[in-house]
CSV table of C-alpha atoms in Angstrom, one decimal:
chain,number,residue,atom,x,y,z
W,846,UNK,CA,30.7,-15.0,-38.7
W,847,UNK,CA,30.2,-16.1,-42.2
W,848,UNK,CA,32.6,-19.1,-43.5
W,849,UNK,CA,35.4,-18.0,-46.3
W,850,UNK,CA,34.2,-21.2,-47.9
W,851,UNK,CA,37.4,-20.2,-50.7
W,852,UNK,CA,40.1,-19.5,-48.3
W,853,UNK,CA,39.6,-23.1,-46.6
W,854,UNK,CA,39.5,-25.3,-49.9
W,855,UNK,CA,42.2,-22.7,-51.3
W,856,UNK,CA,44.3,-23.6,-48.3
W,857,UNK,CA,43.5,-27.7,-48.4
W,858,UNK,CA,44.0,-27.9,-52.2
W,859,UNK,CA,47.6,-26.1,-52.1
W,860,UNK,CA,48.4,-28.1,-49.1
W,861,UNK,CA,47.5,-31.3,-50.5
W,862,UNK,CA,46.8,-30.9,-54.3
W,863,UNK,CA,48.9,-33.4,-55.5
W,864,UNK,CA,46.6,-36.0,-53.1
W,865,UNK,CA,43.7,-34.0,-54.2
W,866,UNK,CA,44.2,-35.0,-57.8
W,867,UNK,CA,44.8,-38.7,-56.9
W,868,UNK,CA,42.2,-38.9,-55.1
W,869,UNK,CA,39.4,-37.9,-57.7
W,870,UNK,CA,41.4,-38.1,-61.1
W,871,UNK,CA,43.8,-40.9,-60.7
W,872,UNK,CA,44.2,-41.1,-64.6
W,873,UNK,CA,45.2,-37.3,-64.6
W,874,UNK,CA,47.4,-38.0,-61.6
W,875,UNK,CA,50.2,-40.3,-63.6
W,876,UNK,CA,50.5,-37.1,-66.5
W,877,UNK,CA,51.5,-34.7,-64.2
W,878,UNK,CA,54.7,-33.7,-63.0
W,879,UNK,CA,54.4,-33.3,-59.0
W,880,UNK,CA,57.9,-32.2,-59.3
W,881,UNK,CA,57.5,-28.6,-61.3
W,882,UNK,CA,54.6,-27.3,-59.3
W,883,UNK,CA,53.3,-23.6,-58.7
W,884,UNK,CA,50.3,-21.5,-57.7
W,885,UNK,CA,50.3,-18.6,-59.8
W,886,UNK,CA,48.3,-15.5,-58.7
W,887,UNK,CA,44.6,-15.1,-58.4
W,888,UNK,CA,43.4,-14.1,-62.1
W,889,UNK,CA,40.4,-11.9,-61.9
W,890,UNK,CA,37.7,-11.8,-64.8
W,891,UNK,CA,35.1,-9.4,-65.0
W,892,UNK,CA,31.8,-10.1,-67.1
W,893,UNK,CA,30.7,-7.1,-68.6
W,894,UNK,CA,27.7,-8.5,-69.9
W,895,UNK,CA,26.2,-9.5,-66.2
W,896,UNK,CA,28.2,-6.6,-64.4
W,897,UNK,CA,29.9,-9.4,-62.0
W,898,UNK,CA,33.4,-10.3,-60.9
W,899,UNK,CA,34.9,-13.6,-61.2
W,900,UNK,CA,38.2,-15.5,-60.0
W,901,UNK,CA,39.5,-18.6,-60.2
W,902,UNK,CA,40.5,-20.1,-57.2
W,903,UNK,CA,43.4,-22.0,-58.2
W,904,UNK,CA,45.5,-22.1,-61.2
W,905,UNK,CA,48.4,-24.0,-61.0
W,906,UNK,CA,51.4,-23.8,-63.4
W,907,UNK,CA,53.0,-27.6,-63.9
W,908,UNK,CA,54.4,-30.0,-66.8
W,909,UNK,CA,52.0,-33.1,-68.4
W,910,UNK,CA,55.0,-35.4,-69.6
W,911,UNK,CA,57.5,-32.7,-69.9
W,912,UNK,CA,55.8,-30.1,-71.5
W,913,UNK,CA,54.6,-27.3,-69.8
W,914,UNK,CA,50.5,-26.7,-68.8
W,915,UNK,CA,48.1,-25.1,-66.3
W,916,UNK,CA,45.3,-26.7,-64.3
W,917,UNK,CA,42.4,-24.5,-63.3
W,918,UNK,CA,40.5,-25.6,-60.2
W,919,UNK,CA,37.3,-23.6,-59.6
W,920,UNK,CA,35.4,-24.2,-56.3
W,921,UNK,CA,31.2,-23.6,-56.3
W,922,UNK,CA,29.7,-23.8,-53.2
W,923,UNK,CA,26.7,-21.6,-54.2
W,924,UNK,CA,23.9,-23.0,-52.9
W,925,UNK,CA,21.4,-21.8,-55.9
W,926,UNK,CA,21.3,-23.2,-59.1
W,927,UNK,CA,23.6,-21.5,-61.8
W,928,UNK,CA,22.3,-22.5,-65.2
W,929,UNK,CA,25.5,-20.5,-66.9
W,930,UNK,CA,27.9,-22.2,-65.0
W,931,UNK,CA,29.7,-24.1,-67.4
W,932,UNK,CA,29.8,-21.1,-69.7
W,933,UNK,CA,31.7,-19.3,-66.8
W,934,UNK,CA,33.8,-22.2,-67.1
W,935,UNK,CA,34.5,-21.9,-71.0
W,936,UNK,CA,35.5,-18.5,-70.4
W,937,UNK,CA,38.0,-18.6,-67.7
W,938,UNK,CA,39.4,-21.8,-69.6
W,939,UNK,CA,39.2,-19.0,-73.2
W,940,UNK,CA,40.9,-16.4,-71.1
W,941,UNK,CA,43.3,-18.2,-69.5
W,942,UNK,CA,44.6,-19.7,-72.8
W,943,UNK,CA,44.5,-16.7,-75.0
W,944,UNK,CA,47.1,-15.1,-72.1
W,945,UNK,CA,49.1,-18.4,-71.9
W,946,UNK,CA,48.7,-20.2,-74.7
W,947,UNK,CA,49.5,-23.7,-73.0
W,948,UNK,CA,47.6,-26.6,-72.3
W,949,UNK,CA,45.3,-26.4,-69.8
W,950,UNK,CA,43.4,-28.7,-67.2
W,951,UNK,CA,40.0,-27.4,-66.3
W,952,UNK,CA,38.6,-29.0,-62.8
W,953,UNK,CA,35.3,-28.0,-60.9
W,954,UNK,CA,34.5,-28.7,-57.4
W,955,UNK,CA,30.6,-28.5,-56.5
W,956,UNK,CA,30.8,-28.3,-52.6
W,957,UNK,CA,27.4,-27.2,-51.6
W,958,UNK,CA,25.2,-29.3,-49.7
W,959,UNK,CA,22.4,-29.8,-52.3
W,960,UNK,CA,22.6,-32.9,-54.0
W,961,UNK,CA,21.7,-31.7,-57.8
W,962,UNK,CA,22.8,-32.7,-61.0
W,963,UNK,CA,25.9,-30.2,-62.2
W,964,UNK,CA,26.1,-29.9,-66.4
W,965,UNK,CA,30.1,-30.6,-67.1
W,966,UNK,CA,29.5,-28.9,-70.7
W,967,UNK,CA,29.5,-26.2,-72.4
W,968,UNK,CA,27.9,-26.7,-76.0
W,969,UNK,CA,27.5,-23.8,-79.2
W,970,UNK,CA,25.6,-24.7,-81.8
W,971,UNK,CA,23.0,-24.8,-84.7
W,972,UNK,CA,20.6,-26.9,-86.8
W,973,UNK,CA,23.5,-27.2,-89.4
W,974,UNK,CA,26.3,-28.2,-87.2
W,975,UNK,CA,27.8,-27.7,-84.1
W,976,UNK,CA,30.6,-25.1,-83.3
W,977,UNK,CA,31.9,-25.9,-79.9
W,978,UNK,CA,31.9,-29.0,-77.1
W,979,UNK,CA,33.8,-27.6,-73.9
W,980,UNK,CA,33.8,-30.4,-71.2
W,981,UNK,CA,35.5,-29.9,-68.1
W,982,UNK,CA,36.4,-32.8,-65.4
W,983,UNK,CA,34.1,-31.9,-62.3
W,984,UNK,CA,33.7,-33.3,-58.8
W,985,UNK,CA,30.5,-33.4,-56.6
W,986,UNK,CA,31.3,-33.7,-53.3
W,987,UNK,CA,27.8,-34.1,-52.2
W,988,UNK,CA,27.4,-37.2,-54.1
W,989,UNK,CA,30.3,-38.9,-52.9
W,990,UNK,CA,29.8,-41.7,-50.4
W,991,UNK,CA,31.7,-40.6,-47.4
W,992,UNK,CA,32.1,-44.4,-46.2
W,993,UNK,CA,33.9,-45.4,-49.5
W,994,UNK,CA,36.9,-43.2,-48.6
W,995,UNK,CA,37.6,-44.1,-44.5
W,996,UNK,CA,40.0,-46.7,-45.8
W,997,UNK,CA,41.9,-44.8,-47.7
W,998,UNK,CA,45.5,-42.9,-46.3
W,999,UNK,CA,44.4,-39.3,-48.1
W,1000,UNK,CA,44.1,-36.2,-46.0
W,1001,UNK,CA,42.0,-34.8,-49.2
W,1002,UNK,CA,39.4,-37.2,-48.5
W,1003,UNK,CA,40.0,-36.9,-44.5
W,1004,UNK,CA,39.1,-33.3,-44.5
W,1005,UNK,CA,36.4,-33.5,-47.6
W,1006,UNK,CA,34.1,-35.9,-45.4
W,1007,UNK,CA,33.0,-33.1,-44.0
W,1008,UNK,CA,31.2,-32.0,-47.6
W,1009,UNK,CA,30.4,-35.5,-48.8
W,1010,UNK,CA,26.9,-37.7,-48.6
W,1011,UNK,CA,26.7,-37.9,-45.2
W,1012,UNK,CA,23.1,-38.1,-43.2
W,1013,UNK,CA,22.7,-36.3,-39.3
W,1014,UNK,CA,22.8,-39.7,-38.3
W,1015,UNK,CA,25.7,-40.8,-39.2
W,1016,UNK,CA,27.3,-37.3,-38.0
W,1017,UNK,CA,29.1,-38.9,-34.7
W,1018,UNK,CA,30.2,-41.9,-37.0
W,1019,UNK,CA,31.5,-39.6,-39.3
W,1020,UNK,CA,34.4,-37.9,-37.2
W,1021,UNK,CA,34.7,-41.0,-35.1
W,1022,UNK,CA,36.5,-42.3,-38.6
W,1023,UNK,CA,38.0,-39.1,-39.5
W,1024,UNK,CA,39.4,-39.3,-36.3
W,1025,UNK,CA,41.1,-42.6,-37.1
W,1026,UNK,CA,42.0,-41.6,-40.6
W,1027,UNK,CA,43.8,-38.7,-38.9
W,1028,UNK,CA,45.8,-40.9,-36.4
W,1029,UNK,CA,46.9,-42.8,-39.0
W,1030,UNK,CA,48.0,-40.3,-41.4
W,1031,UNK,CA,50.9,-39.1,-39.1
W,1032,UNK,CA,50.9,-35.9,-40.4
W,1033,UNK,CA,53.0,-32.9,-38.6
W,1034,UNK,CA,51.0,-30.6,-36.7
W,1035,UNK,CA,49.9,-28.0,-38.9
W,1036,UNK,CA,48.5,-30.1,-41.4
W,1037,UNK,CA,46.9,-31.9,-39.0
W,1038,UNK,CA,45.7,-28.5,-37.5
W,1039,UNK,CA,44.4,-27.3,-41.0
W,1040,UNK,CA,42.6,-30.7,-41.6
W,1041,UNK,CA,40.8,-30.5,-38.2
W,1042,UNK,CA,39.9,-27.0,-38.5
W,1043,UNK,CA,38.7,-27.3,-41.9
W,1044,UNK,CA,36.4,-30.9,-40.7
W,1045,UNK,CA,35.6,-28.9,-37.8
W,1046,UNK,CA,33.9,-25.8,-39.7
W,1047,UNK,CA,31.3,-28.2,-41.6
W,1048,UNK,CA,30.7,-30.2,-38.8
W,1049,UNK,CA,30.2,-29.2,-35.3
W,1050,UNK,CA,29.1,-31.9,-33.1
W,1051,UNK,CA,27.0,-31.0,-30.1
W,1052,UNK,CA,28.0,-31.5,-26.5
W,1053,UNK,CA,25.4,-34.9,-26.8
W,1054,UNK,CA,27.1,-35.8,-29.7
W,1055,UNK,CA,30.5,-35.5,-28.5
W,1056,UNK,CA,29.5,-37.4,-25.8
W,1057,UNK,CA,28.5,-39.8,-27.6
W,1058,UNK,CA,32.0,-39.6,-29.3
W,1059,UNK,CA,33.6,-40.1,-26.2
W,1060,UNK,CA,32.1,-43.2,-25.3
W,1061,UNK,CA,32.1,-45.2,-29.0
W,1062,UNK,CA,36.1,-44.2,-28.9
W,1063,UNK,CA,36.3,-45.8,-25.2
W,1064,UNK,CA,35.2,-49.1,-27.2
W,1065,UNK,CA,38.2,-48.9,-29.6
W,1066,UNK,CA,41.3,-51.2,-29.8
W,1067,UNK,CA,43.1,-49.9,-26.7
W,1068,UNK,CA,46.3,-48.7,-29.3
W,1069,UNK,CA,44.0,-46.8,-31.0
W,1070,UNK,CA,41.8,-45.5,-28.2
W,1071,UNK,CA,44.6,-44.3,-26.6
W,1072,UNK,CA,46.0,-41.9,-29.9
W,1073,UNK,CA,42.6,-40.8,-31.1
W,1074,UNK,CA,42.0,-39.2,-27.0
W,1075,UNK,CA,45.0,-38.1,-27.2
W,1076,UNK,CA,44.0,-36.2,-30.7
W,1077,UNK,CA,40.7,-34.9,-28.9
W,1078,UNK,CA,42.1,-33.9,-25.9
W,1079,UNK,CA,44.9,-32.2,-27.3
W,1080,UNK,CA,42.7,-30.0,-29.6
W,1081,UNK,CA,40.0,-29.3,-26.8
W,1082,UNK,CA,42.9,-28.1,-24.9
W,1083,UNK,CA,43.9,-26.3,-27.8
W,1084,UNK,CA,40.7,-24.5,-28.1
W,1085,UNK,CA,40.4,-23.7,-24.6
W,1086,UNK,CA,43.8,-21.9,-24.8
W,1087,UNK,CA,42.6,-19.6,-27.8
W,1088,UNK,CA,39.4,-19.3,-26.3
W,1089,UNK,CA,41.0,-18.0,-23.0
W,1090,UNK,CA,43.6,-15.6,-26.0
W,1091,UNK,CA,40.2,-14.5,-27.3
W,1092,UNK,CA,38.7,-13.2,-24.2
W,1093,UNK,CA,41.8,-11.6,-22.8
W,1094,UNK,CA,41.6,-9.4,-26.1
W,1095,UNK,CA,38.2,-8.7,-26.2
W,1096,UNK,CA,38.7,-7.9,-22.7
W,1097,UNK,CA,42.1,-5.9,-23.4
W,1098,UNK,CA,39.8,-4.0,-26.2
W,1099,UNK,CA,36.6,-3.4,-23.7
W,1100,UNK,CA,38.8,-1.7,-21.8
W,1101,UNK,CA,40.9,0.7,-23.8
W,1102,UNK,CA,36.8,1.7,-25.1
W,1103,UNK,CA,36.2,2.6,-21.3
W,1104,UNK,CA,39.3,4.3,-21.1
W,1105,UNK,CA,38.6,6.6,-23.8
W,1106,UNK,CA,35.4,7.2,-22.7
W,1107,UNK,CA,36.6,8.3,-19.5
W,1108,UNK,CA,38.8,10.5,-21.4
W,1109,UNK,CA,36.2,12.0,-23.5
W,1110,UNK,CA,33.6,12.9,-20.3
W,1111,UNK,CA,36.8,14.8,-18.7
W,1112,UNK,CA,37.1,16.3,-22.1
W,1113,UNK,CA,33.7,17.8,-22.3
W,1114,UNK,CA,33.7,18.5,-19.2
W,1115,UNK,CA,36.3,21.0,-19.4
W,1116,UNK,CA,34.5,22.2,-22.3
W,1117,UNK,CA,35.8,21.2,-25.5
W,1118,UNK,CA,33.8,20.6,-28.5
W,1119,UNK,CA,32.6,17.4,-29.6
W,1120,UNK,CA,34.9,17.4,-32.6
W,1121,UNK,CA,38.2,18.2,-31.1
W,1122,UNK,CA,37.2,15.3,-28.8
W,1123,UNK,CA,36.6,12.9,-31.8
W,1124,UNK,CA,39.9,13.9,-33.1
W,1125,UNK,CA,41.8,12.8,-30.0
W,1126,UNK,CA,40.0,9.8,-29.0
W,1127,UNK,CA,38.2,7.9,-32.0
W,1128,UNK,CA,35.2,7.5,-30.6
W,1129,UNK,CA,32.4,8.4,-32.6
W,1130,UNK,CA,30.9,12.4,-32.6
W,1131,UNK,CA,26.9,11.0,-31.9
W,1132,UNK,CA,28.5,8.8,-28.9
W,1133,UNK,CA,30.1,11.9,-27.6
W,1134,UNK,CA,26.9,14.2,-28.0
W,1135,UNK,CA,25.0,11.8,-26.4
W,1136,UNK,CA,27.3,12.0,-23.5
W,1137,UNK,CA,27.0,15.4,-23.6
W,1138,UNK,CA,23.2,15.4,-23.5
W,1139,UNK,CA,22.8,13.3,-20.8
W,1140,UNK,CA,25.0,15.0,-18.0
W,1141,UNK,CA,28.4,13.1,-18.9
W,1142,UNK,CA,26.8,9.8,-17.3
């Protein structure tokens, strides 16, 4: 199943945007009022020139000292290089103040797993002078060391150490210490749920690995030991339940399917036509000629 790579950072960054900012634009973070938040709908642009579609993910509605402004936040995680990137970035920033006519806070987040360097500019201009410098504040998550952010008490960079500078190596290491930052966040069980689902999607640990896990956390401070198990067990416990959900409705489907063909085979065989049968049951007209064709097995 492919990952909606948008809905997860969508969901982290209106969770926990005002620790989002802090944690990457501290300077931003004390000319914004926290207060007079609110995600305004999708906006939808649509580039005539290339025939493509384009959103932003967020756009937030909020006050810099009083007065009122957006903040776009874009997410990339395309993994191929996009040379017109920062001109897609001019133009949701030209569109988006031509309908509001505000101040407005453009913000990129690279979150692919290439390590690359990402232009934050968007320049126009000619031998004789220059027209336009658009500059937007950008973050690349790839080239963030993962280790300077375990001391820090922000479940941004909790569930982004799943996207930073991280080696295989150091994979087991790696959710060891989100582990701990977890514990000591505190956090009420949904946001704890969307941080570990979100770690979780961008780093799956092996059964080795989590074995491995297992026994490094055995080695903890026994305080600690003791609440980050507890945080482990309680999710594989978790996961077994909606596993166990999962199979009961895939086995609830599987047979409702049988059901109806059982249905369609008494169907034909007191002759009615492969259509009618269609009609009544859902099930596809091939799958019911091929009954048909081979006897009604």
């Amino acid at each position: 199943m492919a990952i909606d790579h948008d809905r997860l950072f969508k969901e982290l960054l209106q969770t926990f945007f005002e620790e989002f900012v802090l944690l990457f634009f501290p300077d931003m973070h004390e000319h914004i009022d926290f207060n007079h938040l609110s995600f305004l709908s999708e906006e939808l642009f649509t580039d005539v020139t290339a025939g493509e579609k384009y959103r932003v993910d967020l756009l937030v509605e909020t006050k810099f000292k009083g007065k009122d402004g957006l903040i776009i936040v874009h997410v990339e995680n395309q993994a191929y290089v996009q040379s017109s990137f920062p001109e897609r970035m001019f133009l949701y920033f030209r569109r988006l103040f031509e309908k509001y006519r505000t101040p407005i806070i453009p913000i990129a987040v690279f979150s692919y797993d290439a390590i690359r360097d990402e232009p934050s500019l968007f320049t126009l201009s000619f031998p004789f002078g220059d027209v336009l410098d658009f500059r937007f504040f950008h973050v690349e998550l790839r080239k963030q060391n993962w280790r300077q952010f375990i001391r820090t008490d922000n479940p941004v960079a909790a569930a982004l150490l799943s996207k930073m500078g991280y080696t295989e190596s150091e994979r087991v290491e790696l959710k060891k210490q989100f582990l701990r930052m977890l514990v000591r966040l505190e956090l009420d069980e949904a946001r704890q749920r969307l941080l570990m689902g979100f770690f979780e999607t961008y780093v799956k640990l092996s059964d080795e690995e989590e074995q491995q896990l297992r026994s490094e956390v055995e080695q903890m401070e026994t305080k600690e030991k003791e609440r980050v198990l507890e945080l482990i067990i309680s999710y594989e416990q978790k996961g077994k339940i909606q596993g166990r959900k999962e199979g009961r409705e895939e086995g609830r489907k599987e047979g409702a399917e049988q059901e109806k063909r059982h249905i369609a085979k008494r169907m034909l065989m007191k002759g009615f036509d492969a259509q009618t049968i269609h009609e009544l049951t859902g099930l596809p007209v091939t799958e019911i000629e091929e009954m048909k064709q081979s006897g009604f097995k």
